Amino acid sequence: MKNILLLGSGGRECALAWKLSQSPLCGTFFIAPGNAGTAEYGINLPVSYNDFEAIGKACIEYKIDIIIPGPEDPLVLGIYDFIKSNPALRHIIVAGPTKAGAQLEGSKAFSKKFMERHNIPTAAYQEFTKDSFEQGVAYIKRSEMPIVIKADGLAAGKGVVIAQNAAEAVKAFRAMVMDEQFGQASSKVVIEQFLDGIELSVFVFTDGTNYVLLPEAKDYKRIGEGDKGLNTGGMGAVSPVPFADDEFMLKVTERIITPTVSGLKQEDILYQGFIFFGLIKVKGEPYVIEYNCRLGDPETEVIIPRLENDLVELILKMEEGKLDEVAVQHSSRAAGAVMLVSEGYPGHYEKGMIMTGFDSVKGSLLFHAGTALKDGKVLTNGGRVLAVTSYGDNITKALEKSYENAALISYSGKYYRRDIGWEFAEK
Ligand code: AMP
Ligand code: GLY
């Protein structure tokens, strides 16, 4: 039995908590800081996931054997290196990459150069700083439109601008490098070719040499139906992805996944954990839009329910470097998740609305995102509030069930998109 500490407080972590707590290998299970949903599966600790000192203390106090970082921040800040550099903590298994490995997500310039070195298909690009501002403007002027401007570092999902013309592109570029819109994170900028295609999210779990392919997913990022309006963290997700057929996935593994895992190894970058490939299919061919060093949210809420293996066992195999011994099993059932959000999200929204209706839900999994427990009541506590996930014989059936149950949850200002999975509708 292993004592486990999961870091994070979103829908992704609630789905991971649901899964981990089912393992016969799971000992005492903690989530820092967690939410009202994770409290059903383990013990929430009032510790921020970026407070490494407090995490270290909790690990000693609760005899933690395994840490699973949910979000990117602790990984990019070096939680792995922090744990491994402390003699009292270094026996702990960390299911996530080193700080060097997390640069795949933490630095777009790093990830673009990495892909270039390993011949991994991605959009053509150049990188610029304040000192090369004029060259950047010239690059924009001779490029085809639209064009994509990306802050190098983490910018809370706001660091990407798709510009329709050169004036818009220069404006975004100037705001990032000259006006330091995202501080240090935009002191370097990647300017890249716009790829026109359909996106999907592919996930692997690697021990640094071998990897297992997890179910793939598609998420819906815009706030409005018909994929309109502002970008959000994600309003829903489906798995599997019908257009990710065997032929396409073979290209993905041969051209993208295998060269990524072996490229990291060749460069002596220790990477044991999840890799999230944000891909785009253009005329049948896969390209990398971005790497993430963690699982996606809300993708986790559909891929983890479809993973039939014991996740703790996978983590132990990862530690031994023996993921090649694991046969990964994906459920033949589809899964569909609908995210309930707060009125006003992704802009300003209120917290603290009383939530009811949980007991009337039948046949769906409820993964809490922004919720908190107060005096025995569940209150909204974030923009994305609750993911309603269901299984079905196909995506349409899964989503019908999720929508049936989404209607039964009540709180003031509830909003959700009613068209998740629209392009895959079947009878
Ligand atoms: P990110 O914040 O890095 O996830 O990027 C946000 C979104 O911008 C992606 O999910 C894509 O929809 C879009 N995007 C980023 N790069 C490109 C590109 N080169 N071509 C087309 N769309 C892109
Ligand atoms: N759903 C996209 C992400 O987690 O980045």
Tab-separated table of C-alpha atoms and ligand atoms in Angstrom:
chain	number	residue	atom	x	y	z
A	1	MET	CA	0.000	0.000	0.000
A	2	LYS	CA	1.280	3.438	-0.937
A	3	ASN	CA	0.373	6.733	0.654
A	4	ILE	CA	-0.394	9.170	-2.126
A	5	LEU	CA	-0.410	12.955	-2.367
A	6	LEU	CA	-2.197	14.461	-5.373
A	7	LEU	CA	-1.563	18.165	-6.061
A	8	GLY	CA	-4.300	20.393	-7.476
A	9	SER	CA	-7.922	21.372	-7.058
A	10	GLY	CA	-9.686	21.113	-10.415
A	11	GLY	CA	-11.884	18.695	-12.309
A	12	ARG	CA	-8.757	16.915	-13.534
A	13	GLU	CA	-7.676	16.238	-9.968
A	14	CYS	CA	-11.162	15.094	-8.959
A	15	ALA	CA	-11.136	12.547	-11.803
A	16	LEU	CA	-7.646	11.405	-10.792
A	17	ALA	CA	-8.750	11.172	-7.150
A	18	TRP	CA	-11.751	9.037	-8.163
A	19	LYS	CA	-9.423	6.712	-10.078
A	20	LEU	CA	-6.525	6.519	-7.603
A	21	SER	CA	-8.790	5.869	-4.630
A	22	GLN	CA	-10.159	2.739	-6.361
A	23	SER	CA	-6.734	1.099	-6.452
A	24	PRO	CA	-6.064	-1.717	-3.983
A	25	LEU	CA	-2.519	-0.303	-3.819
A	26	CYS	CA	-3.737	3.101	-2.593
A	27	GLY	CA	-3.015	3.605	1.107
A	28	THR	CA	-3.895	6.876	2.810
A	29	PHE	CA	-4.756	9.364	0.116
A	30	PHE	CA	-4.347	13.138	0.347
A	31	ILE	CA	-5.171	15.967	-2.036
A	32	ALA	CA	-3.595	19.426	-1.710
A	33	PRO	CA	-5.635	21.540	-1.690
A	34	GLY	CA	-8.485	19.592	-3.381
A	35	ASN	CA	-12.149	20.590	-3.570
A	36	ALA	CA	-15.525	19.400	-2.285
A	37	GLY	CA	-15.425	16.459	-4.712
A	38	THR	CA	-11.928	15.201	-3.902
A	39	ALA	CA	-12.947	15.119	-0.209
A	40	GLU	CA	-15.146	12.122	-1.098
A	41	TYR	CA	-12.085	10.113	-2.151
A	42	GLY	CA	-9.375	11.237	0.251
A	43	ILE	CA	-8.276	13.828	2.764
A	44	ASN	CA	-7.930	17.422	1.563
A	45	LEU	CA	-4.911	19.267	2.979
A	46	PRO	CA	-4.980	23.072	3.172
A	47	VAL	CA	-1.677	23.377	1.297
A	48	SER	CA	-1.098	25.273	-1.939
A	49	TYR	CA	0.296	23.154	-4.760
A	50	ASN	CA	3.086	25.657	-5.345
A	51	ASP	CA	4.197	25.798	-1.702
A	52	PHE	CA	7.025	23.260	-1.885
A	53	GLU	CA	8.153	23.721	1.728
A	54	ALA	CA	4.654	22.953	3.002
A	55	ILE	CA	4.348	20.029	0.595
A	56	GLY	CA	7.674	18.657	1.853
A	57	LYS	CA	6.473	18.922	5.459
A	58	ALA	CA	3.197	17.176	4.628
A	59	CYS	CA	5.129	14.385	2.882
A	60	ILE	CA	7.121	13.692	6.034
A	61	GLU	CA	4.176	14.012	8.401
A	62	TYR	CA	1.934	11.702	6.356
A	63	LYS	CA	4.665	9.323	5.148
A	64	ILE	CA	3.902	9.959	1.496
A	65	ASP	CA	5.237	7.424	-1.014
A	66	ILE	CA	3.951	8.935	-4.265
A	67	ILE	CA	3.325	12.537	-5.376
A	68	ILE	CA	1.208	13.209	-8.451
A	69	PRO	CA	1.277	16.829	-9.586
A	70	GLY	CA	-1.945	17.669	-11.457
A	71	PRO	CA	-1.298	21.185	-12.850
A	72	GLU	CA	1.741	22.453	-14.755
A	73	ASP	CA	2.876	25.130	-12.290
A	74	PRO	CA	4.542	22.904	-9.690
A	75	LEU	CA	6.199	20.879	-12.459
A	76	VAL	CA	7.549	23.907	-14.294
A	77	LEU	CA	8.692	25.348	-10.947
A	78	GLY	CA	10.607	22.130	-10.289
A	79	ILE	CA	8.685	20.045	-7.729
A	80	TYR	CA	10.514	16.943	-8.967
A	81	ASP	CA	13.947	18.502	-8.408
A	82	PHE	CA	12.855	19.887	-5.029
A	83	ILE	CA	11.770	16.453	-3.783
A	84	LYS	CA	14.810	14.636	-5.154
A	85	SER	CA	17.312	17.143	-3.738
A	86	ASN	CA	16.084	16.662	-0.155
A	87	PRO	CA	17.489	13.546	1.581
A	88	ALA	CA	14.352	13.221	3.729
A	89	LEU	CA	12.110	13.208	0.654
A	90	ARG	CA	14.019	11.680	-2.197
A	91	HIS	CA	12.617	8.190	-1.753
A	92	ILE	CA	9.240	9.581	-2.861
A	93	ILE	CA	8.071	8.670	-6.350
A	94	VAL	CA	7.105	11.760	-8.344
A	95	ALA	CA	4.808	11.014	-11.277
A	96	GLY	CA	5.923	13.993	-13.314
A	97	PRO	CA	8.982	15.286	-15.149
A	98	THR	CA	12.042	17.122	-13.889
A	99	LYS	CA	12.135	20.897	-14.241
A	100	ALA	CA	14.200	20.374	-17.401
A	101	GLY	CA	11.547	18.058	-18.843
A	102	ALA	CA	8.688	20.379	-17.893
A	103	GLN	CA	10.203	22.986	-20.225
A	104	LEU	CA	8.326	21.182	-22.977
A	105	GLU	CA	5.373	23.148	-21.604
A	106	GLY	CA	7.175	25.887	-19.671
A	107	SER	CA	9.013	27.325	-22.667
A	108	LYS	CA	7.534	27.427	-26.159
A	109	ALA	CA	10.952	28.397	-27.554
A	110	PHE	CA	12.459	25.291	-25.908
A	111	SER	CA	9.720	23.036	-27.256
A	112	LYS	CA	9.972	24.430	-30.801
A	113	LYS	CA	13.766	23.926	-30.821
A	114	PHE	CA	13.327	20.443	-29.401
A	115	MET	CA	10.909	19.549	-32.199
A	116	GLU	CA	13.287	21.005	-34.759
A	117	ARG	CA	16.179	18.916	-33.386
A	118	HIS	CA	14.122	15.738	-33.541
A	119	ASN	CA	12.326	16.398	-36.791
A	120	ILE	CA	8.874	16.405	-35.184
A	121	PRO	CA	6.210	18.015	-37.391
A	122	THR	CA	5.081	21.433	-36.133
A	123	ALA	CA	4.320	24.889	-37.556
A	124	ALA	CA	7.262	26.843	-39.049
A	125	TYR	CA	8.424	29.532	-36.610
A	126	GLN	CA	11.019	32.043	-35.458
A	127	GLU	CA	11.735	33.282	-31.949
A	128	PHE	CA	12.260	36.946	-31.021
A	129	THR	CA	13.026	39.178	-28.017
A	130	LYS	CA	13.059	42.918	-27.347
A	131	ASP	CA	16.470	43.097	-29.012
A	132	SER	CA	15.208	41.523	-32.219
A	133	PHE	CA	11.901	43.420	-32.301
A	134	GLU	CA	12.521	44.961	-35.747
A	135	GLN	CA	13.432	41.568	-37.230
A	136	GLY	CA	10.216	40.210	-35.717
A	137	VAL	CA	8.154	42.929	-37.383
A	138	ALA	CA	9.872	42.195	-40.702
A	139	TYR	CA	9.160	38.465	-40.228
A	140	ILE	CA	5.476	39.190	-39.632
A	141	LYS	CA	5.321	41.425	-42.736
A	142	ARG	CA	6.706	38.773	-45.021
A	143	SER	CA	4.581	35.950	-43.544
A	144	GLU	CA	1.229	34.669	-44.690
A	145	MET	CA	-1.803	35.563	-42.569
A	146	PRO	CA	-3.239	34.543	-40.176
A	147	ILE	CA	-0.171	34.185	-37.983
A	148	VAL	CA	0.226	33.044	-34.379
A	149	ILE	CA	2.049	35.021	-31.664
A	150	LYS	CA	2.952	33.065	-28.499
A	151	ALA	CA	4.511	34.158	-25.234
A	152	ASP	CA	7.402	31.818	-24.434
A	153	GLY	CA	6.454	31.076	-20.818
A	154	LEU	CA	3.321	30.208	-18.851
A	155	ALA	CA	0.671	32.915	-19.198
A	156	ALA	CA	-2.400	31.258	-17.641
A	157	GLY	CA	-3.699	30.181	-21.064
A	158	LYS	CA	-3.743	33.768	-22.373
A	159	GLY	CA	-0.360	33.867	-24.083
A	160	VAL	CA	-1.482	32.887	-27.602
A	161	VAL	CA	-2.864	35.366	-30.135
A	162	ILE	CA	-4.067	34.342	-33.597
A	163	ALA	CA	-3.711	37.514	-35.658
A	164	GLN	CA	-5.692	37.920	-38.872
A	165	ASN	CA	-3.453	40.630	-40.338
A	166	ALA	CA	0.012	42.104	-39.889
A	167	ALA	CA	-1.189	45.119	-37.881
A	168	GLU	CA	-2.898	42.880	-35.313
A	169	ALA	CA	0.160	40.635	-35.188
A	170	VAL	CA	2.584	43.514	-34.610
A	171	LYS	CA	0.294	44.901	-31.899
A	172	ALA	CA	0.234	41.579	-30.022
A	173	PHE	CA	3.979	41.081	-30.529
A	174	ARG	CA	4.743	44.600	-29.256
A	175	ALA	CA	2.493	44.158	-26.207
A	176	MET	CA	4.301	40.950	-25.303
A	177	VAL	CA	7.974	41.797	-25.834
A	178	MET	CA	8.102	45.590	-25.528
A	179	ASP	CA	5.333	46.209	-22.970
A	180	GLU	CA	6.002	42.997	-21.037
A	181	GLN	CA	2.329	42.057	-21.041
A	182	PHE	CA	3.078	38.738	-19.330
A	183	GLY	CA	6.256	39.884	-17.575
A	184	GLN	CA	9.164	37.491	-17.901
A	185	ALA	CA	6.899	34.944	-19.647
A	186	SER	CA	6.686	37.169	-22.735
A	187	SER	CA	10.258	38.492	-22.785
A	188	LYS	CA	10.713	35.908	-25.520
A	189	VAL	CA	8.059	35.304	-28.186
A	190	VAL	CA	7.511	32.578	-30.750
A	191	ILE	CA	5.900	33.679	-34.018
A	192	GLU	CA	4.561	30.770	-36.004
A	193	GLN	CA	2.612	29.739	-39.046
A	194	PHE	CA	-1.126	29.255	-38.575
A	195	LEU	CA	-2.204	25.652	-39.113
A	196	ASP	CA	-5.722	25.123	-40.391
A	197	GLY	CA	-7.151	21.824	-39.231
A	198	ILE	CA	-8.942	19.984	-36.463
A	199	GLU	CA	-7.408	19.687	-32.998
A	200	LEU	CA	-7.201	16.765	-30.610
A	201	SER	CA	-5.402	15.895	-27.391
A	202	VAL	CA	-3.222	12.792	-27.178
A	203	PHE	CA	-1.730	11.559	-23.914
A	204	VAL	CA	0.997	9.148	-22.932
A	205	PHE	CA	2.454	8.030	-19.648
A	206	THR	CA	6.197	7.422	-19.902
A	207	ASP	CA	8.959	5.964	-17.726
A	208	GLY	CA	11.581	7.847	-19.745
A	209	THR	CA	12.176	4.977	-22.173
A	210	ASN	CA	8.865	3.226	-22.739
A	211	TYR	CA	5.418	4.726	-22.843
A	212	VAL	CA	1.802	3.666	-22.765
A	213	LEU	CA	-0.786	5.419	-24.881
A	214	LEU	CA	-3.798	6.665	-22.919
A	215	PRO	CA	-7.194	7.312	-24.538
A	216	GLU	CA	-7.275	10.437	-26.717
A	217	ALA	CA	-9.799	13.262	-26.378
A	218	LYS	CA	-11.151	16.406	-27.928
A	219	ASP	CA	-11.965	19.404	-25.791
A	220	TYR	CA	-14.188	22.414	-26.469
A	221	LYS	CA	-12.415	25.591	-25.472
A	222	ARG	CA	-14.779	28.410	-26.415
A	223	ILE	CA	-17.409	29.665	-23.996
A	224	GLY	CA	-20.201	29.820	-26.588
A	225	GLU	CA	-22.088	27.246	-28.607
A	226	GLY	CA	-20.811	26.789	-32.162
A	227	ASP	CA	-17.263	27.343	-30.835
A	228	LYS	CA	-17.853	31.094	-30.511
A	229	GLY	CA	-16.718	33.632	-27.948
A	230	LEU	CA	-13.829	33.755	-25.520
A	231	ASN	CA	-11.397	30.954	-24.808
A	232	THR	CA	-11.895	29.117	-21.529
A	233	GLY	CA	-10.056	26.364	-19.704
A	234	GLY	CA	-12.422	23.943	-21.492
A	235	MET	CA	-16.213	23.552	-21.557
A	236	GLY	CA	-16.442	19.839	-22.229
A	237	ALA	CA	-14.651	16.909	-23.780
A	238	VAL	CA	-15.244	13.654	-25.593
A	239	SER	CA	-13.274	10.426	-25.940
A	240	PRO	CA	-12.540	8.586	-28.196
A	241	VAL	CA	-12.018	10.989	-31.099
A	242	PRO	CA	-13.628	9.501	-34.233
A	243	PHE	CA	-11.149	11.088	-36.662
A	244	ALA	CA	-8.171	9.691	-34.731
A	245	ASP	CA	-8.381	6.403	-36.640
A	246	ASP	CA	-5.678	3.725	-36.659
A	247	GLU	CA	-3.921	5.151	-39.690
A	248	PHE	CA	-3.742	8.617	-38.160
A	249	MET	CA	-2.662	7.321	-34.738
A	250	LEU	CA	0.121	5.309	-36.354
A	251	LYS	CA	1.455	8.551	-37.852
A	252	VAL	CA	1.139	10.193	-34.437
A	253	THR	CA	3.130	7.485	-32.688
A	254	GLU	CA	5.806	7.146	-35.374
A	255	ARG	CA	6.349	10.813	-36.161
A	256	ILE	CA	5.552	12.484	-32.852
A	257	ILE	CA	5.338	10.332	-29.718
A	258	THR	CA	8.271	7.981	-30.231
A	259	PRO	CA	10.672	10.744	-31.356
A	260	THR	CA	9.591	12.890	-28.380
A	261	VAL	CA	10.224	10.185	-25.779
A	262	SER	CA	13.492	9.070	-27.366
A	263	GLY	CA	14.549	12.698	-27.958
A	264	LEU	CA	14.195	13.477	-24.253
A	265	LYS	CA	16.215	10.397	-23.393
A	266	GLN	CA	18.928	11.209	-25.941
A	267	GLU	CA	19.249	14.671	-24.455
A	268	ASP	CA	19.533	13.229	-20.935
A	269	ILE	CA	16.352	14.947	-19.812
A	270	LEU	CA	14.726	12.728	-17.206
A	271	TYR	CA	11.013	12.588	-17.929
A	272	GLN	CA	8.756	10.183	-16.047
A	273	GLY	CA	5.125	11.144	-16.142
A	274	PHE	CA	2.391	12.309	-18.462
A	275	ILE	CA	2.979	14.002	-21.803
A	276	PHE	CA	0.018	15.780	-23.364
A	277	PHE	CA	0.389	16.349	-27.097
A	278	GLY	CA	-1.850	19.149	-28.352
A	279	LEU	CA	-2.140	18.078	-31.981
A	280	ILE	CA	-3.799	19.335	-35.122
A	281	LYS	CA	-4.778	17.196	-38.107
A	282	VAL	CA	-4.128	19.059	-41.341
A	283	LYS	CA	-5.083	17.229	-44.547
A	284	GLY	CA	-4.723	13.910	-42.759
A	285	GLU	CA	-1.292	14.686	-41.264
A	286	PRO	CA	-0.566	15.325	-37.555
A	287	TYR	CA	1.356	18.393	-36.308
A	288	VAL	CA	2.204	19.426	-32.752
A	289	ILE	CA	0.561	22.681	-31.664
A	290	GLU	CA	1.970	22.430	-28.158
A	291	TYR	CA	3.261	20.070	-25.520
A	292	ASN	CA	2.012	19.995	-21.947
A	293	CYS	CA	3.787	18.225	-19.097
A	294	ARG	CA	0.552	17.086	-17.394
A	295	LEU	CA	-2.905	15.822	-18.243
A	296	GLY	CA	-5.542	18.131	-19.746
A	297	ASP	CA	-8.595	19.543	-18.068
A	298	PRO	CA	-11.382	18.672	-18.993
A	299	GLU	CA	-9.803	15.871	-21.066
A	300	THR	CA	-8.874	13.952	-17.899
A	301	GLU	CA	-12.562	13.792	-17.006
A	302	VAL	CA	-13.158	11.596	-20.088
A	303	ILE	CA	-9.853	9.759	-20.550
A	304	ILE	CA	-9.362	8.581	-16.974
A	305	PRO	CA	-12.849	6.987	-16.848
A	306	ARG	CA	-11.914	5.114	-20.058
A	307	LEU	CA	-8.593	3.830	-18.692
A	308	GLU	CA	-9.164	0.337	-17.313
A	309	ASN	CA	-5.711	-0.188	-15.788
A	310	ASP	CA	-4.867	0.476	-12.164
A	311	LEU	CA	-3.211	3.905	-12.178
A	312	VAL	CA	-1.138	3.242	-9.049
A	313	GLU	CA	0.224	0.099	-10.671
A	314	LEU	CA	1.158	2.150	-13.752
A	315	ILE	CA	3.001	4.628	-11.540
A	316	LEU	CA	4.947	1.815	-9.837
A	317	LYS	CA	5.860	0.383	-13.256
A	318	MET	CA	6.956	3.851	-14.320
A	319	GLU	CA	9.288	4.058	-11.330
A	320	GLU	CA	10.810	0.680	-12.210
A	321	GLY	CA	11.203	1.691	-15.855
A	322	LYS	CA	9.022	-1.225	-16.864
A	323	LEU	CA	6.070	0.330	-18.625
A	324	ASP	CA	6.892	-1.965	-21.553
A	325	GLU	CA	5.458	-4.795	-19.422
A	326	VAL	CA	2.054	-3.134	-19.189
A	327	ALA	CA	-0.790	-3.804	-21.605
A	328	VAL	CA	-2.942	-0.748	-21.436
A	329	GLN	CA	-6.707	-1.266	-21.737
A	330	HIS	CA	-9.074	1.430	-22.988
A	331	SER	CA	-12.799	0.970	-22.405
A	332	SER	CA	-14.773	0.320	-25.574
A	333	ARG	CA	-17.387	2.700	-24.217
A	334	ALA	CA	-17.279	6.373	-25.169
A	335	ALA	CA	-17.222	9.120	-22.536
A	336	GLY	CA	-18.583	12.651	-22.732
A	337	ALA	CA	-18.112	15.451	-20.200
A	338	VAL	CA	-20.074	18.675	-19.907
A	339	MET	CA	-18.585	21.450	-17.781
A	340	LEU	CA	-20.952	23.542	-15.675
A	341	VAL	CA	-19.527	27.015	-15.118
A	342	SER	CA	-20.310	30.218	-13.226
A	343	GLU	CA	-22.219	33.082	-14.841
A	344	GLY	CA	-19.718	35.555	-16.308
A	345	TYR	CA	-16.886	33.024	-16.750
A	346	PRO	CA	-14.250	33.356	-18.286
A	347	GLY	CA	-14.614	36.997	-17.227
A	348	HIS	CA	-15.657	38.122	-13.762
A	349	TYR	CA	-17.897	35.758	-11.792
A	350	GLU	CA	-19.167	35.366	-8.249
A	351	LYS	CA	-18.286	32.491	-5.935
A	352	GLY	CA	-20.157	31.025	-2.997
A	353	MET	CA	-23.422	29.938	-4.677
A	354	ILE	CA	-25.096	27.023	-2.895
A	355	MET	CA	-25.209	23.906	-5.059
A	356	THR	CA	-27.964	21.301	-4.851
A	357	GLY	CA	-29.256	18.303	-6.766
A	358	PHE	CA	-26.274	15.952	-6.402
A	359	ASP	CA	-28.413	13.138	-4.991
A	360	SER	CA	-30.809	13.100	-7.939
A	361	VAL	CA	-27.996	12.420	-10.420
A	362	LYS	CA	-28.056	8.819	-11.697
A	363	GLY	CA	-25.731	7.234	-14.231
A	364	SER	CA	-23.102	9.988	-14.436
A	365	LEU	CA	-19.856	10.711	-12.650
A	366	LEU	CA	-19.607	14.148	-11.063
A	367	PHE	CA	-16.091	15.565	-11.048
A	368	HIS	CA	-15.956	18.728	-9.003
A	369	ALA	CA	-13.792	21.570	-10.345
A	370	GLY	CA	-14.380	24.903	-8.584
A	371	THR	CA	-16.289	23.825	-5.483
A	372	ALA	CA	-15.727	24.107	-1.744
A	373	LEU	CA	-17.357	22.623	1.345
A	374	LYS	CA	-18.681	25.007	3.972
A	375	ASP	CA	-20.801	24.013	6.959
A	376	GLY	CA	-21.771	20.799	5.198
A	377	LYS	CA	-22.890	22.613	2.038
A	378	VAL	CA	-21.252	22.526	-1.383
A	379	LEU	CA	-20.586	26.020	-2.731
A	380	THR	CA	-19.291	27.206	-6.091
A	381	ASN	CA	-15.693	28.301	-5.761
A	382	GLY	CA	-14.419	28.936	-9.280
A	383	GLY	CA	-15.241	29.653	-12.908
A	384	ARG	CA	-15.421	26.035	-13.958
A	385	VAL	CA	-17.567	24.397	-11.309
A	386	LEU	CA	-18.420	20.781	-12.096
A	387	ALA	CA	-17.829	18.262	-14.891
A	388	VAL	CA	-20.671	15.838	-15.564
A	389	THR	CA	-19.200	12.747	-17.260
A	390	SER	CA	-21.087	9.760	-18.623
A	391	TYR	CA	-20.322	6.604	-20.527
A	392	GLY	CA	-22.264	5.529	-23.598
A	393	ASP	CA	-22.172	3.188	-26.579
A	394	ASN	CA	-21.165	6.247	-28.572
A	395	ILE	CA	-20.346	9.892	-27.881
A	396	THR	CA	-23.924	11.035	-28.521
A	397	LYS	CA	-25.400	8.559	-26.016
A	398	ALA	CA	-22.767	9.464	-23.414
A	399	LEU	CA	-23.509	13.161	-23.791
A	400	GLU	CA	-27.292	12.636	-23.670
A	401	LYS	CA	-26.832	11.144	-20.226
A	402	SER	CA	-24.499	13.958	-19.145
A	403	TYR	CA	-27.022	16.576	-20.290
A	404	GLU	CA	-29.879	14.787	-18.510
A	405	ASN	CA	-27.914	14.947	-15.258
A	406	ALA	CA	-26.434	18.426	-15.834
A	407	ALA	CA	-30.014	19.710	-15.744
A	408	LEU	CA	-30.495	18.268	-12.233
A	409	ILE	CA	-27.678	20.254	-10.621
A	410	SER	CA	-28.771	23.691	-9.426
A	411	TYR	CA	-26.955	26.868	-8.435
A	412	SER	CA	-27.461	30.495	-9.189
A	413	GLY	CA	-25.859	31.490	-12.509
A	414	LYS	CA	-25.328	27.958	-13.848
A	415	TYR	CA	-24.234	27.931	-17.514
A	416	TYR	CA	-23.098	25.164	-19.838
A	417	ARG	CA	-22.738	24.616	-23.552
A	418	ARG	CA	-25.413	22.392	-25.033
A	419	ASP	CA	-23.451	21.399	-28.116
A	420	ILE	CA	-20.445	19.476	-26.793
A	421	GLY	CA	-19.544	16.756	-29.309
A	422	TRP	CA	-21.798	18.326	-31.945
A	423	GLU	CA	-19.649	17.287	-34.902
A	424	PHE	CA	-19.762	13.624	-33.890
A	425	ALA	CA	-23.534	13.289	-33.530
A	426	GLU	CA	-24.896	9.803	-34.281
A	427	LYS	CA	-28.153	8.016	-33.608
B	1	AMP	P1	-2.441	27.236	-26.141
B	1	AMP	O1	-2.853	28.334	-25.182
B	1	AMP	O2	-0.975	27.129	-26.340
B	1	AMP	O3	-3.175	25.953	-25.846
B	1	AMP	O4	-2.984	27.667	-27.578
B	1	AMP	C1	-4.299	28.044	-27.645
B	1	AMP	C2	-4.915	27.632	-28.930
B	1	AMP	O5	-4.389	28.419	-29.991
B	1	AMP	C3	-4.645	26.208	-29.377
B	1	AMP	O6	-5.437	25.273	-28.738
B	1	AMP	C4	-5.006	26.331	-30.845
B	1	AMP	O7	-6.400	26.327	-31.000
B	1	AMP	C5	-4.499	27.702	-31.201
B	1	AMP	N1	-3.192	27.632	-31.856
B	1	AMP	C6	-1.979	27.679	-31.289
B	1	AMP	N2	-1.009	27.578	-32.215
B	1	AMP	C7	-1.619	27.464	-33.406
B	1	AMP	C8	-1.166	27.325	-34.771
B	1	AMP	N3	0.131	27.315	-35.086
B	1	AMP	N4	-2.086	27.244	-35.736
B	1	AMP	C9	-3.401	27.276	-35.443
B	1	AMP	N5	-3.893	27.403	-34.204
B	1	AMP	C10	-3.019	27.504	-33.187
B	2	GLY	N1	-7.836	21.410	-22.014
B	2	GLY	C1	-6.572	21.942	-22.369
B	2	GLY	C2	-5.596	21.982	-21.275
B	2	GLY	O1	-5.735	21.379	-20.233
B	2	GLY	O2	-4.590	22.658	-21.465
